[in-house]
Coordinates of C-alpha atoms and ligand atoms in Angstrom, one line a residue:
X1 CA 23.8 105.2 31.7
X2 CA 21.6 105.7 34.8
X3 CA 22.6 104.2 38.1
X4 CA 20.2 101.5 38.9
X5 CA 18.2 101.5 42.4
X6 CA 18.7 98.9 45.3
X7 CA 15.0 97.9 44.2
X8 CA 16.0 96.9 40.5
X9 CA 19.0 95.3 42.1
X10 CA 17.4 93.3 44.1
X11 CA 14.6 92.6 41.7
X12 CA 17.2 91.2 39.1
X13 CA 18.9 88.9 42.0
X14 CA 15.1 88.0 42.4
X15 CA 14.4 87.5 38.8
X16 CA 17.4 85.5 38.6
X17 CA 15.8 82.7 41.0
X18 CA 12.1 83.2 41.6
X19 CA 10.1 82.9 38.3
X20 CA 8.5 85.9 38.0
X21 CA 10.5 87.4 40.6
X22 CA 8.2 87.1 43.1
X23 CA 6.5 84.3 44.6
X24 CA 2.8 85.0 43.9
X25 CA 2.2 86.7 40.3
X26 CA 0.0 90.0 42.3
X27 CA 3.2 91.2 44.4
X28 CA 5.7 90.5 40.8
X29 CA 7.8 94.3 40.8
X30 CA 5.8 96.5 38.3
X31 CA 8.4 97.9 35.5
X32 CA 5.8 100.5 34.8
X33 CA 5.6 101.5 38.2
X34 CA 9.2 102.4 39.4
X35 CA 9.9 104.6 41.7
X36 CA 6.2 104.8 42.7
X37 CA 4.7 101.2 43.5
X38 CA 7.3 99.9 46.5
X39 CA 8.7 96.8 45.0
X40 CA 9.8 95.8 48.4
X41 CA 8.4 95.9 51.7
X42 CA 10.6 95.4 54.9
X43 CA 8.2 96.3 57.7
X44 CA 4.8 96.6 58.9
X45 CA 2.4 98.4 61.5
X46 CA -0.7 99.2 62.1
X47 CA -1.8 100.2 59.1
X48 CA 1.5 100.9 57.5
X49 CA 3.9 99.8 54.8
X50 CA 7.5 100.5 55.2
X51 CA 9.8 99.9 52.0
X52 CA 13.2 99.8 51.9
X53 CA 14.2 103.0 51.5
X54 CA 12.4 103.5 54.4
X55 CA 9.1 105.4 52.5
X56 CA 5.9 104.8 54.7
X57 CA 2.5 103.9 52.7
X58 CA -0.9 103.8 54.0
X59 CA -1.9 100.4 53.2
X60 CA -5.7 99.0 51.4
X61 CA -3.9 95.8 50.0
X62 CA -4.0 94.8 53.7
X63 CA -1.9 91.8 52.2
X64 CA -4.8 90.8 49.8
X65 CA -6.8 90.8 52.4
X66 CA -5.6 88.8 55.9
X67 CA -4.9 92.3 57.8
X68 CA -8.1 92.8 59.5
X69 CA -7.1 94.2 62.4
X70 CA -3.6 95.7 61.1
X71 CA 0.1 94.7 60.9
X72 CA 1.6 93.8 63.9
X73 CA -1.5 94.1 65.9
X74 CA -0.6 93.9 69.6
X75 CA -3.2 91.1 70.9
X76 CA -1.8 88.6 68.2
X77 CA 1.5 89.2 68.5
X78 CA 1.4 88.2 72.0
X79 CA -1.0 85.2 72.0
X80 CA 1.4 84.1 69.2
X81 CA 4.5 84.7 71.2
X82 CA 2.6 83.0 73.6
X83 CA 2.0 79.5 71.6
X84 CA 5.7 80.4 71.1
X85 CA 7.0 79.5 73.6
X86 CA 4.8 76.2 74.2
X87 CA 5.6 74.7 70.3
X88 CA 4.4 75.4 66.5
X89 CA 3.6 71.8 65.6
X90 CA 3.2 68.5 67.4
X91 CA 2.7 64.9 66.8
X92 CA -0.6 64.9 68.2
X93 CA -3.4 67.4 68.0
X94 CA -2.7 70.7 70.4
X95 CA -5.8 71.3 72.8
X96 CA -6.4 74.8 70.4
X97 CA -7.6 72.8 67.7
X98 CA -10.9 72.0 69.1
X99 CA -11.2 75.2 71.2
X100 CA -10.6 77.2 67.8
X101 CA -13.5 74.6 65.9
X102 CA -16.1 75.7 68.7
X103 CA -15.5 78.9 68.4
X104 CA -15.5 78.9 65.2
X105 CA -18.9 77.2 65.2
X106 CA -20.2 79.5 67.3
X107 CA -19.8 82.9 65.3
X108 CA -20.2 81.1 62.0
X109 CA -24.0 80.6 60.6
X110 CA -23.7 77.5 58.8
X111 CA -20.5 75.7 60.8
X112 CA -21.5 72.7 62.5
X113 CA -18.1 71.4 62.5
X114 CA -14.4 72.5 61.0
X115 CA -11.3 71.0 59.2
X116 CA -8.5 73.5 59.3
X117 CA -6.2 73.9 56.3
X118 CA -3.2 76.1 55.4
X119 CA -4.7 78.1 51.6
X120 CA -7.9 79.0 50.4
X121 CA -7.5 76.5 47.3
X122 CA -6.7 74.0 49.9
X123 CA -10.1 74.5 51.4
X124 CA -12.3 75.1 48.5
X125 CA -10.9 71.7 47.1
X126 CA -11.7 69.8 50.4
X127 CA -15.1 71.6 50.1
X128 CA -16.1 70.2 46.7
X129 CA -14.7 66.8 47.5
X130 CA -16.8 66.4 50.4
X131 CA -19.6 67.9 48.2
X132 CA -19.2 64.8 45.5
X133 CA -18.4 62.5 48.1
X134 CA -21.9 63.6 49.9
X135 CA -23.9 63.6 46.6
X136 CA -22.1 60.5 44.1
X137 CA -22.1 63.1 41.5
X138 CA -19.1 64.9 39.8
X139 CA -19.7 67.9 38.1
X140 CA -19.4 71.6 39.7
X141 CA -20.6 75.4 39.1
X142 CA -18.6 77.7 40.4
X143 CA -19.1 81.2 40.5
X144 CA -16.0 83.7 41.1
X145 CA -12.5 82.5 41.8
X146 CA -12.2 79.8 44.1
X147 CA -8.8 78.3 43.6
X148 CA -5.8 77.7 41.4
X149 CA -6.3 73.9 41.7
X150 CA -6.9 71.5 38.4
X151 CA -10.7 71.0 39.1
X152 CA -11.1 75.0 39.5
X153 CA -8.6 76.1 36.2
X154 CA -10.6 73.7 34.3
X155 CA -13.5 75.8 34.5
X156 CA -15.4 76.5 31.0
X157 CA -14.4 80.4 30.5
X158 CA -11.1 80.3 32.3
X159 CA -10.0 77.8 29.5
X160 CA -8.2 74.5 29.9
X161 CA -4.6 75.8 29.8
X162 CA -1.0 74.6 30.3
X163 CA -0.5 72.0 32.8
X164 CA -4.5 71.1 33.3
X165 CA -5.7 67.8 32.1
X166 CA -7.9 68.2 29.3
X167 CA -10.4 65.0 31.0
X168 CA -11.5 67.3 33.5
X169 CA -12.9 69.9 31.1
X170 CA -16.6 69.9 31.4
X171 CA -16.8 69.3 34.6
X172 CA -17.4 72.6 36.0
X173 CA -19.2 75.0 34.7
X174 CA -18.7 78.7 35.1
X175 CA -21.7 80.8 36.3
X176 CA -21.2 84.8 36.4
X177 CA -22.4 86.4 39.3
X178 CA -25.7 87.6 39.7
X179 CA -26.7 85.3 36.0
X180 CA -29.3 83.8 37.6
X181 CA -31.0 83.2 34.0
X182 CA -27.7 80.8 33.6
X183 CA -27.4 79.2 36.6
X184 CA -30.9 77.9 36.5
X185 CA -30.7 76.7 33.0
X186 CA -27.3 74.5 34.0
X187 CA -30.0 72.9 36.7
X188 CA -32.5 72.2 34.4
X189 CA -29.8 70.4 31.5
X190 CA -27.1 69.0 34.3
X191 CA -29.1 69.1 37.6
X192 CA -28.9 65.2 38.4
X193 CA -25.3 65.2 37.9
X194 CA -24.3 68.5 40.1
X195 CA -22.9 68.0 43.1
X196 CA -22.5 71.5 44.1
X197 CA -22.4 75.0 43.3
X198 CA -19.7 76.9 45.0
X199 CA -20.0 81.0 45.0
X200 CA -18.2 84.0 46.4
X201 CA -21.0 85.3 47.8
X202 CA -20.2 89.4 46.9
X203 CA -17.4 90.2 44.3
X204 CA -17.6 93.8 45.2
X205 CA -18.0 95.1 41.7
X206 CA -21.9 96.3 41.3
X207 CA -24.0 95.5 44.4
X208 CA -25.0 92.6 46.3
X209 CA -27.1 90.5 45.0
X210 CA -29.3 88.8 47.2
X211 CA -31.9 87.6 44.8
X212 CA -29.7 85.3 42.7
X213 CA -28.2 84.1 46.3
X214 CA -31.4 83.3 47.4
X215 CA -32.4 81.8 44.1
X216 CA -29.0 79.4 44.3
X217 CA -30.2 78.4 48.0
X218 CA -33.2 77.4 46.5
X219 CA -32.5 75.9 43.6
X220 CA -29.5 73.8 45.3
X221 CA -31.6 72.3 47.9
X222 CA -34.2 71.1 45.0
X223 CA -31.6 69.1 42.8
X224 CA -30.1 68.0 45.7
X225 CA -26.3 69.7 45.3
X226 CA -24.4 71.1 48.4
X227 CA -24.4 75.0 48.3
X228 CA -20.9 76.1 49.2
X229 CA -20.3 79.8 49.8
X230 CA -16.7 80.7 49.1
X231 CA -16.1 83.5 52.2
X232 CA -12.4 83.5 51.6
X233 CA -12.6 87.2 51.1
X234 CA -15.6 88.0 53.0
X235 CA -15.5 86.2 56.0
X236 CA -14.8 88.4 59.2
X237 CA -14.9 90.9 56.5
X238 CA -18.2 91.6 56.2
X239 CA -19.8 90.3 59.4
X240 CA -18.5 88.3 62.0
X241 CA -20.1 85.4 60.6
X242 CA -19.2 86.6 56.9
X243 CA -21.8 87.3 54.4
X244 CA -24.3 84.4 55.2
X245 CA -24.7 86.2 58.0
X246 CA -25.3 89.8 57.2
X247 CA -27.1 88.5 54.6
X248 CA -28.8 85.9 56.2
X249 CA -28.7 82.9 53.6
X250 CA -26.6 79.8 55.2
X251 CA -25.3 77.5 52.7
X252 CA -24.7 74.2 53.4
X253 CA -21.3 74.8 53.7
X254 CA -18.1 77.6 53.6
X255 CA -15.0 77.8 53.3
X256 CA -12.6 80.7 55.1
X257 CA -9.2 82.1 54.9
X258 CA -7.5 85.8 55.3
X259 CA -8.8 87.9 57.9
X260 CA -9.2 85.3 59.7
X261 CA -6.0 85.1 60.8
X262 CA -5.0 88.3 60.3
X263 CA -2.3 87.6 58.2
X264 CA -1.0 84.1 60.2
X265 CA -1.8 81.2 57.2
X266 CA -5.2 79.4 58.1
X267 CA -8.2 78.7 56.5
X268 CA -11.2 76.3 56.6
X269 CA -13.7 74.8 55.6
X270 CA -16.7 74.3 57.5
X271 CA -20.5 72.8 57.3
X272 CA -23.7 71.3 58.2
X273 CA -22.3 67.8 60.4
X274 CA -23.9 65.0 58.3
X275 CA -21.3 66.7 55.3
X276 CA -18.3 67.0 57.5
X277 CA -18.6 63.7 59.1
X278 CA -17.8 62.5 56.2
X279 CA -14.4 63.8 56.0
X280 CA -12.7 61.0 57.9
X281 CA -13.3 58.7 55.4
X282 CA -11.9 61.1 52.5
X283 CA -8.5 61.6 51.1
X284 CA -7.8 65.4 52.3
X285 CA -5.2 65.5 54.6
X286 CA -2.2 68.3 55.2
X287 CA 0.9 68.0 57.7
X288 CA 0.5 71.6 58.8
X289 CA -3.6 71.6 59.1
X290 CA -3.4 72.0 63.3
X291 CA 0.0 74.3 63.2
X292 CA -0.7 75.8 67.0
X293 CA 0.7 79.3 65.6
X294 CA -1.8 80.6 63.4
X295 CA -4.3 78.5 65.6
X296 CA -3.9 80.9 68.4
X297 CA -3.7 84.3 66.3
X298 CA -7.6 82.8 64.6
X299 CA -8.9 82.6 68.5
X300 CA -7.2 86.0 69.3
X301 CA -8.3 87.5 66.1
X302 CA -11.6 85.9 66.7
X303 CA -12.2 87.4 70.4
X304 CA -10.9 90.8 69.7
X305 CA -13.6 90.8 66.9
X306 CA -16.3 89.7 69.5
X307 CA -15.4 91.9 71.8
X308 CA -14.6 95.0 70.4
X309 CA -16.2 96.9 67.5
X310 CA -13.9 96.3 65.3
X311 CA -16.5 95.3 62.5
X312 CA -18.4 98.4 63.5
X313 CA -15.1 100.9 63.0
X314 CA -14.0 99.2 59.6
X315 CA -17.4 99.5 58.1
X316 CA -17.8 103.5 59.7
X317 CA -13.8 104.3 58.3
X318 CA -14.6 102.4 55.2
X319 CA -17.8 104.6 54.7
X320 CA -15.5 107.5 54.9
X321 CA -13.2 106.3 52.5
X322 CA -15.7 105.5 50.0
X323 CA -17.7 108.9 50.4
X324 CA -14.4 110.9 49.8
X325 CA -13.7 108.9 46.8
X326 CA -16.7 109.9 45.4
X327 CA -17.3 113.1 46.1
X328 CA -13.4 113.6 44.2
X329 CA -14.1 111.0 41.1
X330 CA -17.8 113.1 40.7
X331 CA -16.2 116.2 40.7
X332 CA -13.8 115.2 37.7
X333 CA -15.9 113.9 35.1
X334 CA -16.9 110.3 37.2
X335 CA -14.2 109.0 34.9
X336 CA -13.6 106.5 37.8
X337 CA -16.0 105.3 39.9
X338 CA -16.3 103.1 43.6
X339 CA -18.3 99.8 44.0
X340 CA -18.3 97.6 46.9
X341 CA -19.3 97.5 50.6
X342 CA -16.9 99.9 53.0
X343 CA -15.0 97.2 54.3
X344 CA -13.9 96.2 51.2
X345 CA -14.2 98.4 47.8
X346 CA -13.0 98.8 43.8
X347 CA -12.1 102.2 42.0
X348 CA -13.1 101.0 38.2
X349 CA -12.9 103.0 35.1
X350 CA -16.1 104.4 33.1
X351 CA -17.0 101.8 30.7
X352 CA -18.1 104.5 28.2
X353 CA -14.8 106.5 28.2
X354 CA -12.1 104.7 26.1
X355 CA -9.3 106.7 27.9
X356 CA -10.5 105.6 31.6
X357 CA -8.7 102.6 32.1
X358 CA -5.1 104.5 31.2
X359 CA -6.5 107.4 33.5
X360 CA -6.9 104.9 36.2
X361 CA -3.6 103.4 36.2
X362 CA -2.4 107.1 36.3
X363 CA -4.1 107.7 39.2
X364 CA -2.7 104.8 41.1
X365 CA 0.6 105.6 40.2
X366 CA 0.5 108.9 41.9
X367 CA -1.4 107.2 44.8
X368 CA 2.0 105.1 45.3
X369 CA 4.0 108.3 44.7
X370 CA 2.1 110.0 47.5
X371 CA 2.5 107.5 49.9
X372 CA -1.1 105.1 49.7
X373 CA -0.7 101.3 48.8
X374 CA -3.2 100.6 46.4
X375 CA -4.8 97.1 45.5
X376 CA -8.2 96.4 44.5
X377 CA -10.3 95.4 46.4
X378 CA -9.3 98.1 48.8
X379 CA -9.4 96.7 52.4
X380 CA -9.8 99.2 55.0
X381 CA -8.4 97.5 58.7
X382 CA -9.2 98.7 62.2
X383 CA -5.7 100.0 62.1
X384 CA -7.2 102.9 59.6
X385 CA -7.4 106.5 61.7
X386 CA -9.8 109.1 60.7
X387 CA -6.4 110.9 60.1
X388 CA -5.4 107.8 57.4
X389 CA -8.5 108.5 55.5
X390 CA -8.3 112.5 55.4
X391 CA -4.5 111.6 54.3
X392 CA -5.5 109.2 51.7
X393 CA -8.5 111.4 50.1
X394 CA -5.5 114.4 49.8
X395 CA -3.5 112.3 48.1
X396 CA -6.7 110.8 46.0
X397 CA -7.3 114.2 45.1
X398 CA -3.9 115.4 43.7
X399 CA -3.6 111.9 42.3
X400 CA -6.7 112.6 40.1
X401 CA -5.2 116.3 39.5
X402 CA -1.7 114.7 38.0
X403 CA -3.3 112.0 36.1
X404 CA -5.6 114.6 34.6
X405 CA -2.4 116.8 34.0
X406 CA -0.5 113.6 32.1
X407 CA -3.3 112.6 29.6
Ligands
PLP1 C1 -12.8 83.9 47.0 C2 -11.4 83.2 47.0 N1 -11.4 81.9 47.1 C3 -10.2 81.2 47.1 C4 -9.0 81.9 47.0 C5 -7.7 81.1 47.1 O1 -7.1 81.3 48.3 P1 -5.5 81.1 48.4 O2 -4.8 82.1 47.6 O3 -5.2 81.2 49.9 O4 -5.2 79.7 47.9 C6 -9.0 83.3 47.0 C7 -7.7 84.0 46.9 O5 -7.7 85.2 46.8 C8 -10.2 83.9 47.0 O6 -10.3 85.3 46.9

């Protein structure tokens, strides 16, 4: 019988305790993946994963995201060691709180004024409450995932499952992206009784699609329901000010998460004033909203993203990224393809060629075996060298050879 590894070891001690063996389903240890995929990570830096065996991986999960500016990055480690030293959380607000809201205010299009909260789910909820607290109407359309709260798994589509009252179904409607034909027919049958329509503004899959954004803007503002643009993922990703910015639409409100923290748990939500000033009279509230940790690594992450080109770098290195994969996936019968903007990108398989989807998960088994993390989307950091990208398109391109060799 074969010896088993420390990682199966420890996976069984996990398996034994955490359900799943992990505690978020994304990061559960892939069977199928052994002695590729690195079930466990002990370190960080830069942009680099370290497992523990010691086996370094050039990283695009960027931990789902957060890692903007890479692991360990030097500025927020010491402005949290800073706040260190001074507390974590106190019984009354630390002076960060407001200093991080104005700043906040400042870079973001359509924030007036901030709540802080700990998970995205945490503010996309407070987002639609203030939404049907602002309007006196119930029902929702959401567009993308926003959340693995009861009034988001209720969703028609997603399907009322396990655990989920069944009185909330039908009270959010789900709106593909870029179905504009859809999303104007639920205002014409439900429009009185909307409150809001909350979107990811970009799913990076296709392209952008500014029309149907614009057309939501508009048709928000004439049935009267709150426009909420979910920037989880693309704020600070895509633009300083997220995608309302670079694409200059400004909801009435967002909410924000991940790299905004670069990896220290924070997120927001944000919005025009006469919707936020509501929120003192509302029933969302969370112990750890002000914690003065992750408060400090948002204003460092914040001013090294003013200051430097980080945005600038990520989208250049990104550009790279996507360019290489390209020119490899073209030269081998476009089998897989790349979608997205260069900060933030999906390999997907052909839709026309029944075998692509088994090729693809070839391919990122050898990219684990040749030392590159892969998630989708891929997130490029400002970590990422020229040298990480001409590393990571060698091993694309013998990770395309051996899954070609294995079909
Ligand atoms: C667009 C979007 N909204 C909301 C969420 C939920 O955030 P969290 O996992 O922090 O609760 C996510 C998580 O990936 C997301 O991508």
């Amino acid at each position: 019988m074969r010896n088993t590894t420390r990682e199966e070891q420890l996976a069984e001690r996990a398996r034994t305790y955490i359900p799943g063996g992990a505690m978020n389903h994304a990061k559960e240890p892939r069977q199928d993946m052994l002695g590729y995929m690195p079930w466990y990570i002990e370190r960080a830096e830069g942009c680099y994963l370290y497992d523990i065996e010691g086996r370094e991986f050039i990283d695009y999960s960027s931990s789902y995201g957060p890692v903007i500016l890479g692991y360990r990055y030097p500025p927020i480690e010491e402005a949290v060691r800073a706040q260190m030293e001074k507390g974590v959380l106190f019984s009354m607000p630390s002076p960060l709180e407001g200093e991080w809201a104005e700043m906040l205010a400042n870079v973001v299009p359509c924030a007036q004024m901030v709540r802080a909260m700990k998970t995205g789910s945490a503010a996309t909820a407070a987002a639609v409450r203030v939404a049907r607290a602002a309007t006196g109407r119930e029902k929702v359309i959401s567009c993308g995932y926003n959340s693995w709260h009861d009034w988001w798994v209720a969703k028609e589509g997603v399907g009322i499952s396990k655990g989920i009252p069944s009185c909330l179904e039908g009270n959010i409607y789900d709106l593909e992206y870029g179905n504009l034909a859809f999303a104007e027919q639920l205002f014409q049958e439900h429009g009185k009784e909307i409150s809001c329509l909350i979107t990811i503004p970009y799913d990076f899959r296709g392209k952008p699609c500014l029309s149907f954004l614009r057309r939501l803007r508009s048709l928000t503002k004439e049935y009267g329901a709150v426009l909420i643009f979910d920037e989880i993922i693309t704020g600070f990703r895509l633009s300083l000010g997220g995608a309302q910015e670079l694409f200059e639409i400004s909801p009435d409100m967002c909410t924000l998460a991940k790299a905004m923290g670069n990896g220290y748990p924070l997120s927001a939500y944000a919005g025009k004033a006469d919707l936020m000033k509501l929120v003192p009279e509302l029933q969302i509230d969370t112990t750890y909203a002000g914690e003065a940790l992750s408060l400090a690594a948002s204003l460092a992450v914040i001013r090294e993203m003013r200051d430097k080109p980080v945005l600038e770098m990520i989208w250049h290195r990104g550009e790279e990224l996507m360019t290489g994969l390209r020119r490899i996936f073209s030269n081998n019968g476009e089998i897989l393809s790349v979608e997205g903007l260069p900060p933030a990108m999906t390999i997907n398989p052909a839709t026309d060629n029944p075998g692509a989807a088994h090729f693809k998960n070839l391919f990122i088994k050898h990219l684990y075996g040749q030392g590159v993390f892969y998630h989708s989307p891929l997130f490029v950091t400002f970590s990422h060298t020229e040298k990480d990208i001409e590393c990571t398109l060698e091993a694309a391109e013998n990770a395309v050879n051996k899954a070609a060799k294995e079909m």
